[in-house]
Coordinates of C-alpha atoms in Angstrom, one line a residue:
Chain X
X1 CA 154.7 62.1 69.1
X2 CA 158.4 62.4 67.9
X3 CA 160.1 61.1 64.8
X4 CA 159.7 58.5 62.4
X5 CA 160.7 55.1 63.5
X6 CA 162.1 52.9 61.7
X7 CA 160.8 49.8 60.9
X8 CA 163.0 47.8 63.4
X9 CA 166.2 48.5 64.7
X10 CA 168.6 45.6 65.1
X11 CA 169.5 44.4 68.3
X12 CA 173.4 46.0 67.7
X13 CA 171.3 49.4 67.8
X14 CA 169.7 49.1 70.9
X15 CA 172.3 47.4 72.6
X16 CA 173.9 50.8 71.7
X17 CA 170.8 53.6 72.6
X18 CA 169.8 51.5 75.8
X19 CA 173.0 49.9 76.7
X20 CA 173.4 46.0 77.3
X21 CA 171.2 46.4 80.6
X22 CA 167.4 47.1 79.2
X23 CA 165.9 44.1 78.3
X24 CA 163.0 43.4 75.5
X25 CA 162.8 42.8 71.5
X26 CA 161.4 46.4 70.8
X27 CA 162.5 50.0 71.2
X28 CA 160.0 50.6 73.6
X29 CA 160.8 47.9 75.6
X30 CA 164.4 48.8 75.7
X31 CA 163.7 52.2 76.7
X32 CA 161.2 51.1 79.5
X33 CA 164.2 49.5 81.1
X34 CA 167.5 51.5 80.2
X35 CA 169.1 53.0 83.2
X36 CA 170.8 55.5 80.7
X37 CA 169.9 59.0 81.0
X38 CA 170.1 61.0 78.0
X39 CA 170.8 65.3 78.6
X40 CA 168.5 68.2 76.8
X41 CA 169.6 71.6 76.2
X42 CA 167.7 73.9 74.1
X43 CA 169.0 72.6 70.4
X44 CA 171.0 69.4 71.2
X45 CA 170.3 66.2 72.8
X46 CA 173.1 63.8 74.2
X47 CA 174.0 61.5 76.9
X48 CA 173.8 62.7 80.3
X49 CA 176.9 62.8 82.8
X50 CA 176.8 63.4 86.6
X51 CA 176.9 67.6 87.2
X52 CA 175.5 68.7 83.5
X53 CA 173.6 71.8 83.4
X54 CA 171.5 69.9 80.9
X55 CA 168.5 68.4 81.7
X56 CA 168.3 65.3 82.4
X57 CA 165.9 62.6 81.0
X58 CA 165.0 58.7 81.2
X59 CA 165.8 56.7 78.7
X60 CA 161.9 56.3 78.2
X61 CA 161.4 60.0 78.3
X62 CA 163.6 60.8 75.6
X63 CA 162.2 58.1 73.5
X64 CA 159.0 58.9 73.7
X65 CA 160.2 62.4 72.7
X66 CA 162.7 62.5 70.2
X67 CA 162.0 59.0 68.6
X68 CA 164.9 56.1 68.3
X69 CA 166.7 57.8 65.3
X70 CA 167.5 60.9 67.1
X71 CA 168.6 58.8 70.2
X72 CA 170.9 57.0 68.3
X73 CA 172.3 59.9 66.2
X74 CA 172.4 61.6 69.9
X75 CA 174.6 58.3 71.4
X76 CA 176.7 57.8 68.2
X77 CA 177.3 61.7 67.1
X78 CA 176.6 63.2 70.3
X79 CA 174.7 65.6 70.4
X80 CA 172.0 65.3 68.1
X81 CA 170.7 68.9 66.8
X82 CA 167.0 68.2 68.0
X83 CA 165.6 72.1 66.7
X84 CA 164.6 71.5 62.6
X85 CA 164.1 75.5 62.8
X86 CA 166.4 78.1 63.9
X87 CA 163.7 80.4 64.9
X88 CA 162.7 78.2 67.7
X89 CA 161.5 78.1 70.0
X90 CA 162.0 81.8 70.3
X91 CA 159.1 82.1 67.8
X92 CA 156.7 79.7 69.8
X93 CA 157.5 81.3 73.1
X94 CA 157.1 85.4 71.5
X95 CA 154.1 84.2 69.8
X96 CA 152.3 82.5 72.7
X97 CA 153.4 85.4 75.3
X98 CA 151.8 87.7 72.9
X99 CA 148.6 85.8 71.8
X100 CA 148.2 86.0 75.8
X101 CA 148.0 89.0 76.2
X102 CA 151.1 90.0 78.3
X103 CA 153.4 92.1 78.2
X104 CA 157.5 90.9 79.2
X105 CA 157.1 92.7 82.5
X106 CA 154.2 90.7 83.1
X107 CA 155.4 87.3 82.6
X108 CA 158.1 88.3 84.3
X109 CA 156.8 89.5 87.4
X110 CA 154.6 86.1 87.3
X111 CA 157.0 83.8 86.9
X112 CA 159.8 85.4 88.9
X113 CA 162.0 85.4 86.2
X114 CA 164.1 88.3 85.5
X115 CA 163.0 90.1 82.1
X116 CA 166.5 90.0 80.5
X117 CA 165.7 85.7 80.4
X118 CA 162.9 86.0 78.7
X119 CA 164.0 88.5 76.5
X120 CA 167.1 86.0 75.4
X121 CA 164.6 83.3 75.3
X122 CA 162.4 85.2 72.8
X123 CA 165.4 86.4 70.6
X124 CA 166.6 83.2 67.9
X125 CA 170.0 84.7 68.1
X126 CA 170.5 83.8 71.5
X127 CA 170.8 80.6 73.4
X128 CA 169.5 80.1 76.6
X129 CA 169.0 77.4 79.4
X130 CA 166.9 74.7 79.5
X131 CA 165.6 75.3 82.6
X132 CA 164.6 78.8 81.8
X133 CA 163.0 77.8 78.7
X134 CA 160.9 75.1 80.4
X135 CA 159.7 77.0 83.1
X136 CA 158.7 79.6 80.9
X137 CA 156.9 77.2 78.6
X138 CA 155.0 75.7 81.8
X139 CA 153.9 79.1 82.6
X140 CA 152.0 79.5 79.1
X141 CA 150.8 76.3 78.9
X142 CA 152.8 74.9 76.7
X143 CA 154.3 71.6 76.1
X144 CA 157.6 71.9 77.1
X145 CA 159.0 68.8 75.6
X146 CA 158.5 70.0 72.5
X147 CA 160.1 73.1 72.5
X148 CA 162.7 73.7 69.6
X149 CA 161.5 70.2 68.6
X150 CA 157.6 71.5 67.0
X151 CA 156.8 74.9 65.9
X152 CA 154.2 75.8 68.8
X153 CA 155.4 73.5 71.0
X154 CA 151.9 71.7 71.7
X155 CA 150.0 74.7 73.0
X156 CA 146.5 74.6 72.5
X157 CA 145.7 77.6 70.2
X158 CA 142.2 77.7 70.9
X159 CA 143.0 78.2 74.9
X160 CA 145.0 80.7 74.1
X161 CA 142.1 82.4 71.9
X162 CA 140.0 81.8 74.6
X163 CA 141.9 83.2 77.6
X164 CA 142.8 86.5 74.8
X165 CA 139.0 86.8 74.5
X166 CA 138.3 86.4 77.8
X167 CA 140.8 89.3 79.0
X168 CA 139.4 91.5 76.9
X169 CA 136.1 91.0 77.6
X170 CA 136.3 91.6 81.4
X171 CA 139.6 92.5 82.6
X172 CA 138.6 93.3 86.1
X173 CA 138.1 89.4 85.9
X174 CA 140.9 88.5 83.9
X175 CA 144.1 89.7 85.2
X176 CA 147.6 88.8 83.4
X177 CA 148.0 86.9 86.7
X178 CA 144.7 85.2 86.1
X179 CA 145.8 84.5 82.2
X180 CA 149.1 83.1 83.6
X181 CA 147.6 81.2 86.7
X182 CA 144.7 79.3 83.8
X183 CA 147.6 78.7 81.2
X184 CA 149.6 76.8 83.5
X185 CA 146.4 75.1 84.7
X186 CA 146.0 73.7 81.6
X187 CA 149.6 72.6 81.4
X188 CA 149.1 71.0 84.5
X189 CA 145.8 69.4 83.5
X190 CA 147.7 67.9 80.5
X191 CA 150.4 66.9 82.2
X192 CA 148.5 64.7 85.1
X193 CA 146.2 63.0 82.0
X194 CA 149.3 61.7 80.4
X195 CA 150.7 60.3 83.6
X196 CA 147.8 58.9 84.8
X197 CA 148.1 57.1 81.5
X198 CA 151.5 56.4 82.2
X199 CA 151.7 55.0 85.2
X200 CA 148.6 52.8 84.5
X201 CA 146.3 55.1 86.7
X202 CA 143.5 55.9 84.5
X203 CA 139.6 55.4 85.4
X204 CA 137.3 54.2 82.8
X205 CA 134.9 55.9 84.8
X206 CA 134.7 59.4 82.2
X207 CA 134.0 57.2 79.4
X208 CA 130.7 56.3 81.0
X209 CA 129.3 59.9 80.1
X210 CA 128.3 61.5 77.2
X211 CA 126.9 65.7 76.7
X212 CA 123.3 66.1 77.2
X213 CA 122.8 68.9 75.3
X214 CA 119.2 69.6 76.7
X215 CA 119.2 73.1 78.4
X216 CA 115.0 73.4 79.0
X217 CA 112.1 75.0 78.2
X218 CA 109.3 76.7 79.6
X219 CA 107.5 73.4 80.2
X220 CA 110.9 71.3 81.9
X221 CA 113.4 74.2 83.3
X222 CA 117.0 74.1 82.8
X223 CA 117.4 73.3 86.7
X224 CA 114.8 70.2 86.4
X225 CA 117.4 69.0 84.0
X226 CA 120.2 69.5 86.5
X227 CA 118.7 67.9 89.0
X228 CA 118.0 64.9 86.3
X229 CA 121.4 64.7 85.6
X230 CA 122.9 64.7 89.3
X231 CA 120.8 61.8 90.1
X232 CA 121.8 59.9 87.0
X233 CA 125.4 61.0 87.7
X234 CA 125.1 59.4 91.2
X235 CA 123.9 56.1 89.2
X236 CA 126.6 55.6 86.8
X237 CA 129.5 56.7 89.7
X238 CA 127.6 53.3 91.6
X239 CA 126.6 56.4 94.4
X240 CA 123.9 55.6 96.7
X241 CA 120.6 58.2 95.5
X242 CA 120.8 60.2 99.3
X243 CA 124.3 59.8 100.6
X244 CA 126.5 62.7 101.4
X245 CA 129.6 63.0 98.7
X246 CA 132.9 62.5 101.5
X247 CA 135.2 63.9 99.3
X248 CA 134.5 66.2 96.0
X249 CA 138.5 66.1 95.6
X250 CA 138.8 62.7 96.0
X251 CA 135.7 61.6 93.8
X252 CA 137.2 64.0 91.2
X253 CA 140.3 62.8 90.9
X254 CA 140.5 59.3 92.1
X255 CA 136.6 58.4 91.3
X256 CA 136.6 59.7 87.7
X257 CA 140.4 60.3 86.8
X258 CA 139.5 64.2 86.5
X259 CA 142.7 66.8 87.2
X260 CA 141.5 69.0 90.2
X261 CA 143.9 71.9 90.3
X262 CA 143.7 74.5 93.2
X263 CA 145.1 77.8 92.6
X264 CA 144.9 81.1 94.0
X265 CA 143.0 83.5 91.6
X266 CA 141.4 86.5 91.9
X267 CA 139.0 86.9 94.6
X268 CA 136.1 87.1 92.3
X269 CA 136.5 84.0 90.6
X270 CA 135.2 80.6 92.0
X271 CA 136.7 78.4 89.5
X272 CA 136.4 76.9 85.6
X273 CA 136.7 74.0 83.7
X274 CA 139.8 73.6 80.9
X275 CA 139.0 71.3 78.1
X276 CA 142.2 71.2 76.3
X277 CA 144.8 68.4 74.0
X278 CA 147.8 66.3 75.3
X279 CA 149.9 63.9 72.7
X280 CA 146.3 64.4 70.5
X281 CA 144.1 63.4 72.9
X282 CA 141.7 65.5 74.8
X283 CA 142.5 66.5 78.7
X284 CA 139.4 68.0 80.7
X285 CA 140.2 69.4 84.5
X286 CA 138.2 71.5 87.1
X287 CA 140.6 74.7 88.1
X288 CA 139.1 75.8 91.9
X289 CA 140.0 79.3 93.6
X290 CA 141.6 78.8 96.8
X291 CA 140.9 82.3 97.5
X292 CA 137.9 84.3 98.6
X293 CA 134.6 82.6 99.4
X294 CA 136.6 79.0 98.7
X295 CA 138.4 79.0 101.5
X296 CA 135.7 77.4 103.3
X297 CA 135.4 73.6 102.1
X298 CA 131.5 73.8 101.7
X299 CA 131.4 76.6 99.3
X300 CA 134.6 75.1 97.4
X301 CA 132.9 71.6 97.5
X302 CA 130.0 73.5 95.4
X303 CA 132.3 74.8 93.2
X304 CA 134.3 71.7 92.0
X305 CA 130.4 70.3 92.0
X306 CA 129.4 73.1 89.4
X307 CA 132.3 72.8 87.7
X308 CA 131.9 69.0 87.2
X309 CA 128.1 69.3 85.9
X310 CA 130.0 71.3 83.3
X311 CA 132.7 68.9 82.4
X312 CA 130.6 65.8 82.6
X313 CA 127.4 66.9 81.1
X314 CA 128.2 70.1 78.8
X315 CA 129.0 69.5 74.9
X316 CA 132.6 70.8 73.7
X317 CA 131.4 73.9 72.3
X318 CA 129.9 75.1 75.5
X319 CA 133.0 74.2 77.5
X320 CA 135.1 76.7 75.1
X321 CA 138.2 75.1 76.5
X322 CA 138.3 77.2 79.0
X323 CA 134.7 78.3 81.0
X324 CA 135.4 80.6 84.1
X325 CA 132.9 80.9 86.7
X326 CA 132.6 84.0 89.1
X327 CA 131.5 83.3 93.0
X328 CA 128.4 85.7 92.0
X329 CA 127.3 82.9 89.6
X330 CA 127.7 79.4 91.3
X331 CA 126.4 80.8 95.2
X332 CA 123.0 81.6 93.9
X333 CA 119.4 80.5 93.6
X334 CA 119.7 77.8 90.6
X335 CA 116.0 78.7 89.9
X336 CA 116.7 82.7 89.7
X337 CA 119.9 82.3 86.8
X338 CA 118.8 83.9 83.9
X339 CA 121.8 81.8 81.9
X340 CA 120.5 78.0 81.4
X341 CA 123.8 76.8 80.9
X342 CA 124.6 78.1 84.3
X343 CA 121.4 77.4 85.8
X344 CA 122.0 73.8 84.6
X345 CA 125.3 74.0 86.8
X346 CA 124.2 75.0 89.8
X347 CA 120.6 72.8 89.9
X348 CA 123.8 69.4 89.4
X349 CA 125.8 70.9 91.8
X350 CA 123.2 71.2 94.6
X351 CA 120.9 68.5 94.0
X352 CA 124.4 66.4 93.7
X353 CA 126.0 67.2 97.0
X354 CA 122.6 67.2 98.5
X355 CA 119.8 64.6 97.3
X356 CA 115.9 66.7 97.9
X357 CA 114.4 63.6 99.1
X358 CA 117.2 63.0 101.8
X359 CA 117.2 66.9 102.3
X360 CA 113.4 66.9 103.1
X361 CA 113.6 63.6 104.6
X362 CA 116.2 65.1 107.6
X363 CA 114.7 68.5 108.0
X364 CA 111.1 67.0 108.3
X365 CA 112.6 65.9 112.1
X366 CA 113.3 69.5 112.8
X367 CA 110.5 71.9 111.2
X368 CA 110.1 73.4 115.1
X369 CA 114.1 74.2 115.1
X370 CA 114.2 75.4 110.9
X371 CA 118.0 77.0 112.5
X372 CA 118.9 73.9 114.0
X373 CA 117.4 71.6 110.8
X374 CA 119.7 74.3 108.3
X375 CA 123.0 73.5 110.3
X376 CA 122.0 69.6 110.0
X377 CA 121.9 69.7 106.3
X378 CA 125.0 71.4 105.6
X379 CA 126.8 69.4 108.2
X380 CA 125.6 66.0 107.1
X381 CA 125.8 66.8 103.1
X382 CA 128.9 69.1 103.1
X383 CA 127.3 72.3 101.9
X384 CA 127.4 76.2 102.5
X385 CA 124.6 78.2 104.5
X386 CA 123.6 80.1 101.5
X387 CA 123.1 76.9 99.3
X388 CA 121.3 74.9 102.0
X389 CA 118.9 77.6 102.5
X390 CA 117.8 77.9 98.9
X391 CA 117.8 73.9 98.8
X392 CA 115.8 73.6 101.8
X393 CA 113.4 76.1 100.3
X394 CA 113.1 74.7 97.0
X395 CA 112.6 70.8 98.8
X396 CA 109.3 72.4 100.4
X397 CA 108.1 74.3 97.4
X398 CA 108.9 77.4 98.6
X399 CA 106.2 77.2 101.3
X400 CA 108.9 77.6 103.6
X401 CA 111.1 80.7 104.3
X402 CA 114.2 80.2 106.3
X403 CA 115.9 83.9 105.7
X404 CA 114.8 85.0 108.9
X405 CA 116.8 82.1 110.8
X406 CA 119.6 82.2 108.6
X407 CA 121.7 84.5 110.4
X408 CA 121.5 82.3 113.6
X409 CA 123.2 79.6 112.2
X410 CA 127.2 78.8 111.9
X411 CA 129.0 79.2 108.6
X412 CA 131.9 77.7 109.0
X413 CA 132.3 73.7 108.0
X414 CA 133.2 71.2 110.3
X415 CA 136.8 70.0 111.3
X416 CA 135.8 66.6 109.5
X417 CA 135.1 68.1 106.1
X418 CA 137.6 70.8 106.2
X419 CA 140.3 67.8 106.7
X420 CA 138.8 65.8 103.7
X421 CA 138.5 68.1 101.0
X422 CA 141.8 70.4 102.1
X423 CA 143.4 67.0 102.6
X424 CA 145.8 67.5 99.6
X425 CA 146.7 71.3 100.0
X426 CA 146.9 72.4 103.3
X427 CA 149.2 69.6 104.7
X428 CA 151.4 69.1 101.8
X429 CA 155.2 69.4 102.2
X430 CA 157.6 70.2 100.8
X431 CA 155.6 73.9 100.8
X432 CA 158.0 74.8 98.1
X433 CA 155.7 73.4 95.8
X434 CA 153.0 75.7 94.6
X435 CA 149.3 75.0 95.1
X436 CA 148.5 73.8 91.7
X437 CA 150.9 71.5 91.4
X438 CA 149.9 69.7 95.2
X439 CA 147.8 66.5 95.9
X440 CA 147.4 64.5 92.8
X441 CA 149.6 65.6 90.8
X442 CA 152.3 65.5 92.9
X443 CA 151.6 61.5 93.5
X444 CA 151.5 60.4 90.3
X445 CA 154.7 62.8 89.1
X446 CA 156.3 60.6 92.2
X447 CA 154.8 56.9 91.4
X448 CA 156.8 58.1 87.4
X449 CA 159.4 58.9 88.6
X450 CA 159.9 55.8 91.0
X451 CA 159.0 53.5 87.9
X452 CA 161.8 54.8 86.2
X453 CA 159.6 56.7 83.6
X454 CA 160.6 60.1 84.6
X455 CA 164.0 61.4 85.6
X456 CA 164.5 62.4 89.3
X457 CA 165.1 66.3 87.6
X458 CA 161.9 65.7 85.5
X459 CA 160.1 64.7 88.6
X460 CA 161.9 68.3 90.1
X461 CA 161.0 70.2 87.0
X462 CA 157.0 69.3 87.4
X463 CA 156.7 70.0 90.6
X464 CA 159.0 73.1 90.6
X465 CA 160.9 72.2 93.2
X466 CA 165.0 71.6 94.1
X467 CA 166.2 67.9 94.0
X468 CA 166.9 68.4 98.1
X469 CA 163.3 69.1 98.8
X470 CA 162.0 66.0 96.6
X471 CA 164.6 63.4 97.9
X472 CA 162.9 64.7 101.5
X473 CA 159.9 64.6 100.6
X474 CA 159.0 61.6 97.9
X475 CA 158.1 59.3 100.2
X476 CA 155.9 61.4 102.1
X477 CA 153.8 62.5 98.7
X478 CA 154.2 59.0 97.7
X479 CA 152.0 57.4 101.1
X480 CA 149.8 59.9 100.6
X481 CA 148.9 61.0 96.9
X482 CA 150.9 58.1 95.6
X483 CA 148.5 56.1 92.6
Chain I
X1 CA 184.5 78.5 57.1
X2 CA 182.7 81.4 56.3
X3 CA 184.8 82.9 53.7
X4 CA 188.3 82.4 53.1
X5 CA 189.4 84.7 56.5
X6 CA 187.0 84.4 58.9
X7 CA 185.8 80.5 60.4
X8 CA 183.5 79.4 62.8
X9 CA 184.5 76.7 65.2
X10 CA 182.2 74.0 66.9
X11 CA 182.9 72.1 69.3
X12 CA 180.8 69.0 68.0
X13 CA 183.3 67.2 66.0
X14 CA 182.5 63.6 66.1
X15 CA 186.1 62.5 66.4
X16 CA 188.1 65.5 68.5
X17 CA 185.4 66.7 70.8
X18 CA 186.7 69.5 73.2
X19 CA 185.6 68.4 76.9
X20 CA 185.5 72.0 77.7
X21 CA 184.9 75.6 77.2
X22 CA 188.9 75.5 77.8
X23 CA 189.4 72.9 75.1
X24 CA 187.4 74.9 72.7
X25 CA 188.9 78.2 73.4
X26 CA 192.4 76.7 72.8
X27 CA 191.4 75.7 69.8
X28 CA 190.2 78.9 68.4
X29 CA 193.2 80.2 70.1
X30 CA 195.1 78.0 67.5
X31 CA 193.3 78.9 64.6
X32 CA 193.8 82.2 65.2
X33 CA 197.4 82.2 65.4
X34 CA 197.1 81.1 62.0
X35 CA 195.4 84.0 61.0
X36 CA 192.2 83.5 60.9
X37 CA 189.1 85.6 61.9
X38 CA 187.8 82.8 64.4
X39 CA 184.1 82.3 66.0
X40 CA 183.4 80.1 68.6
X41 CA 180.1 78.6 68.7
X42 CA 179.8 77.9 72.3
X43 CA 177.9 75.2 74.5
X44 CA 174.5 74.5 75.1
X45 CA 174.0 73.0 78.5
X46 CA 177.1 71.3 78.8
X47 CA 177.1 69.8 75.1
X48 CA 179.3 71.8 72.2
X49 CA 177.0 73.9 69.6
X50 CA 175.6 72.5 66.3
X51 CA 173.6 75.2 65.9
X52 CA 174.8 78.8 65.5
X53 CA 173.2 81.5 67.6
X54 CA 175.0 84.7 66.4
X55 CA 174.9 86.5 69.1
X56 CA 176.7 84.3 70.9
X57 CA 179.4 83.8 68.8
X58 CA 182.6 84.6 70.7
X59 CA 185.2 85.6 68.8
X60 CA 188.9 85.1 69.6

């Protein structure tokens, strides 16, 4: 990303961009180090000073940005003009509100932004703030440190295909809010893969799998393949084959590096997978509904599990970069879906969470009590009533019917799972920051920022907060999310 | 200069940068007196203009 470099700048140079402080031979060295903050506005980049309405940025940020020539030319003819077209990024910012779908009052509304802003930051004759420019650009799921800097501004264009199509197709499903909420999903998905590479993070763990583009047949049903494929996922994670999963968010995230953003959507929707690009490289994140049937950990915990069958075991061209799955479709029968990409799903998801063998094994000790045997399995492997009924069933064959005890038994999860999968939402301060940027995400924007790779106003911009509530509250996301 | 009446003034002189709106306005101010049409290209978070948004321009 970012301009040209040259060849080598001399040591006068950056001695000059970094200041005598930053220590190494190379540009990037230099910048690692600087203590120098350089200041963004919407066309011009120079060096920061103390109360600047600009936004501030680490020496390594703008490097990594803007390139050393433009750093230079921003130190030595400050400021540097950093847009190469006048038209942006009004262009980028109209063009992406309208390939989503929404109107002005729309975006608006969602991003509590009065329409007048966006309006000025749609219009090239006008200049606006940074600020407002970047949290609209977050909002649409774009990549707003390249705004005025690259036509398009890094958004995926086939997302935003994909969420257009989507709208149109159902709109009961896909609300603006729901376009919004999934476009700034993605940004956050892109945003946590490049600082998990950034603050040295990452899990080789993804690499390990590779589409299985099998889907059955009369003779091996799509939901003998899921099953096939939540045992071998259990293999190559180093899972025992009949252990409960402790923590879907934690395997997710921490296990195999993958973004797990929780969001309130519509009440319909369960969740979806985003499969989308950062700096050129590909990003792949579970979004998960923290409304509706998701509110309870069991059913949510089956959710991120379907949505993971997706993302690990799914070619590209069936994730669409953006796959949306209603609660109608994942809390079902696997062996009833019509759909065997979805039937695929929701055999993983089950047969993940919930091994048969160790299923049948631990209701075998309670065929006489079937009520009290249901309540064991979903308490010992984290699952919902509905799903442990069907998995039970399935386990004998079918030569067992437990709809007629169902009703007897208790729904809700236990105090010891609802603590370890709603570990990073329910409990995160400061509660200024909005569900989909808690847990994770919030850790590693922290463990940047206190490497000296991201600005303290970055760190406030990605996490939408004020610099008060982050200086009270670093430490705390730090002990607890930190990397 | 956009024609031989009317100029537009940014602050982003390499040698006599304005520190402030103030500074910038006093200059157009100056101009002015002299006769000219004068347009002020403004700030952009704290840093003097390069680039012209029009409607923006504020005229003296």
């Amino acid at each position: 990303m970012g301009m040209s470099q040259p060849a080598s700048p001399t040591r006068d140079d950056l001695d000059l961009v970094f200041g005598l402080d930053s220590v190494g031979a190379t540009a990037e060295a230099r910048a690692r180090t600087s203590n120098r903050l350089f200041g963004r506005g919407q066309d011009h980049l120079g060096l920061y000073r103390e109360g600047m309405p600009a936004r501030a940025l680490t020496a390594w940020e703008a490097y990594r940005t803007f390139g050393f020539e433009l750093l230079r030319e921003a130190v030595v003819d400050e400021p540097a003009v950093i847009t190469t077209d006048a038209s942006e990024p009004a262009r980028t910012l109209r063009y992406r509100r309208r390939s989503l779908g929404l109107e002005l009052d729309d975006l608006a509304r969602l991003t509590d932004l009065p329409v007048e802003i966006l309006q000025r930051a749609e219009n090239e004759r006008q200049g606006s703030s940074i600020r407002d420019l970047e949290h609209i650009a977050q909002a649409l799921g774009l990549d707003e440190r390249l705004l005025a800097l690259q036509p398009g501004a890094g958004g995926d264009e086939r997302l935003g295909v994909r969420l257009r199509q989507l709208a149109g197709v159902d709109s009961n499903h896909l609300t603006p809010r729901a376009v919004v909420r999934f476009a700034e999903c993605a940004w956050v998905i892109a945003a946590q893969t490049r600082l998990t590479r950034l603050v040295g993070a990452s899990s080789a763990a993804l690499a390990r799998f590779s589409p299985d583009e099998r889907y059955g047949d009369w003779r091996r049903p799509a939901w003998e393949l899921g099953f096939e494929l939540a045992r071998k996922t259990r293999k190559l994670l180093g899972l025992s084959a009949s252990d409960p999963i402790p923590s879907m968010r934690d395997l997710c995230e921490r296990g195999l590096g993958v973004p797990l953003v929780q969001v309130d959507l519509p009440k319909t929707l369960a969740g979806a997978t985003i499969d989308t690009l950062t700096d050129d490289d590909r990003a792949r994140g579970i979004v998960v509904n923290i409304e509706g049937a998701n509110q309870s950990e069991w059913v949510r915990r089956m959710t991120i599990a379907h949505e993971l069958g997706h993302l690990l075991w799914d070619p590209e061209d069936k994730l669409h970069r953006l796959s949306v799955d209603a609660y109608d479709d994942i809390e079902r029968d696997a062996e009833n879906r019509r759909d065997p990409v979805e039937q695929r799903a929701n055999a993983f998801a089950v047969e993940f969470l919930a091994p048969t063998a160790a299923v049948r094994q631990l209701f075998e000790g309670y065929r006489d009590r079937p009520e009290v045997g249901l309540r064991a399995v979903m308490v010992r492997f984290g699952i919902s009533r509905t799903a442990a009924r069907f998995h039970v069933e399935n386990a004998y064959k079918r030569a067992l019917q437990l709809q007629p005890v169902e009703a007897l038994v208790a729904a809700a999860p236990t105090d010891e799972w609802k603590a370890r999968e709603s570990f990073g939402l329910d409990w995160f301060k400061p509660e200024s920051v909005p569900p989909q940027r808690r847990g994770r995400f919030a850790g590693l924007v922290v463990a940047a920022e206190r490497q000296g790779l991201l600005s303290e106003d970055s760190a406030c911009s990605y996490l939408a907060v004020s610099p008060a509530d982050y200086r009270a509250h670093w430490r705390t996301i730090q002990s607890l999310y930190g990397a | 200069m956009k024609n031989a009446t009317t100029l537009y003034l940014s602050g982003a002189s390499g040698r006599y940068t304005p520190r402030s709106a103030q500074g910038l306005d006093e200059a157009a101010k100056a101009f002015r007196a002299a006769g000219y049409r004068v347009g002020s290209l403004g700030w952009d978070d704290g840093y003097p203009r390069k680039i012209m948004r029009e409607d923006d321009v504020r005229w003296a």
